């Protein structure tokens, strides 16, 4: 990614390894230039697989947010609520991203159960 976006690109500092349905959890992240809560999201992306030239299991879930608080100069904690049902996001491993001003962080693996 271009260095032009480094000031707004989030970096996940910590997140729990397990996420439960309808359960609250928090994600700590660092970003040098925090803009606004309205340009912030947390997303789960299912790892897809390909067979016989078809990509399957493609799924991205935008999580419900419950507020953000400042922990340190460049570090924030965002409250997140897990998906409501297994129909929206089946149990399993997902890549979790923090997205700030349309710029994604590197992902962290989490288990949805």
Coordinates of C-alpha atoms in Angstrom, one line a residue:
X1 CA 0.0 0.0 0.0
X2 CA 1.2 3.5 -0.8
X3 CA 3.0 5.4 2.0
X4 CA 0.4 8.2 1.4
X5 CA -2.1 6.2 3.6
X6 CA 0.2 5.3 6.5
X7 CA -1.2 8.1 8.7
X8 CA -4.8 6.7 8.5
X9 CA -4.0 3.0 8.2
X10 CA -5.0 1.2 11.5
X11 CA -2.8 -1.4 13.1
X12 CA -4.5 -4.0 15.4
X13 CA -2.9 -4.0 18.8
X14 CA -5.0 -6.7 20.4
X15 CA -8.2 -8.7 19.9
X16 CA -9.5 -11.9 21.6
X17 CA -9.0 -15.2 19.8
X18 CA -12.6 -16.2 20.2
X19 CA -15.8 -14.3 19.2
X20 CA -19.3 -15.4 20.3
X21 CA -22.6 -14.7 18.6
X22 CA -24.3 -11.5 19.9
X23 CA -21.4 -11.2 22.4
X24 CA -19.5 -7.9 22.9
X25 CA -15.8 -7.8 22.5
X26 CA -13.2 -5.1 22.0
X27 CA -10.4 -4.5 19.5
X28 CA -7.5 -2.2 20.4
X29 CA -5.9 -0.5 17.4
X30 CA -3.4 2.2 16.7
X31 CA -3.6 4.8 14.1
X32 CA -1.5 8.0 13.8
X33 CA -4.2 10.2 12.5
X34 CA -7.6 9.2 13.9
X35 CA -10.4 10.9 11.8
X36 CA -13.8 10.1 13.1
X37 CA -16.0 7.2 14.4
X38 CA -18.1 7.5 11.3
X39 CA -15.2 6.3 9.0
X40 CA -14.5 3.3 11.2
X41 CA -15.6 -0.3 10.8
X42 CA -14.7 -3.8 11.9
X43 CA -15.1 -6.6 9.4
X44 CA -14.9 -10.4 9.4
X45 CA -13.8 -12.1 6.1
X46 CA -14.2 -15.8 5.7
X47 CA -11.2 -17.6 4.1
X48 CA -12.4 -18.8 0.8
X49 CA -11.2 -21.7 -1.2
X50 CA -11.0 -22.6 -4.9
X51 CA -11.8 -25.8 -6.6
X52 CA -12.4 -26.6 -10.2
X53 CA -12.0 -22.9 -11.0
X54 CA -14.8 -21.8 -8.7
X55 CA -14.1 -19.7 -5.6
X56 CA -16.4 -20.7 -2.7
X57 CA -17.1 -19.6 0.8
X58 CA -16.7 -15.9 0.0
X59 CA -18.2 -13.9 2.9
X60 CA -17.6 -10.5 4.5
X61 CA -19.6 -9.4 7.6
X62 CA -19.6 -5.8 8.7
X63 CA -19.8 -5.9 12.5
X64 CA -22.0 -3.7 14.7
X65 CA -19.9 -1.1 16.6
X66 CA -20.6 -0.1 20.2
X67 CA -18.4 3.0 20.6
X68 CA -14.7 3.9 20.6
X69 CA -12.5 5.2 23.4
X70 CA -9.0 6.6 23.4
X71 CA -6.4 4.5 25.4
X72 CA -3.2 6.5 24.6
X73 CA -2.0 9.1 22.1
X74 CA -2.4 6.9 19.0
X75 CA -4.2 3.9 20.5
X76 CA -8.0 3.4 20.6
X77 CA -10.3 0.6 21.7
X78 CA -13.5 -0.1 19.8
X79 CA -16.5 -2.0 21.2
X80 CA -17.8 -4.6 18.7
X81 CA -20.8 -7.0 18.8
X82 CA -20.5 -10.5 17.3
X83 CA -22.7 -11.6 14.4
X84 CA -26.3 -12.3 15.4
X85 CA -26.7 -15.8 13.9
X86 CA -24.8 -18.7 12.3
X87 CA -26.8 -18.0 9.1
X88 CA -25.1 -14.7 8.8
X89 CA -21.6 -16.0 9.7
X90 CA -21.2 -19.8 10.1
X91 CA -18.9 -20.9 12.9
X92 CA -15.2 -21.1 12.0
X93 CA -12.1 -19.1 11.5
X94 CA -12.2 -15.6 10.1
X95 CA -9.9 -12.8 9.3
X96 CA -10.7 -9.7 11.3
X97 CA -9.9 -6.2 9.9
X98 CA -10.2 -2.8 11.3
X99 CA -11.1 -0.3 8.5
X100 CA -10.5 3.4 9.0
X101 CA -11.3 5.9 6.2
X102 CA -11.6 3.0 3.8
X103 CA -8.1 1.8 4.6
X104 CA -7.9 -1.7 6.1
X105 CA -5.5 -2.9 8.7
X106 CA -3.6 -6.1 8.4
X107 CA -5.8 -9.0 9.5
X108 CA -5.9 -11.1 12.7
X109 CA -7.3 -14.6 12.8
X110 CA -10.2 -15.1 15.1
X111 CA -12.5 -18.0 15.8
X112 CA -16.3 -17.5 15.7
X113 CA -18.2 -19.9 17.8

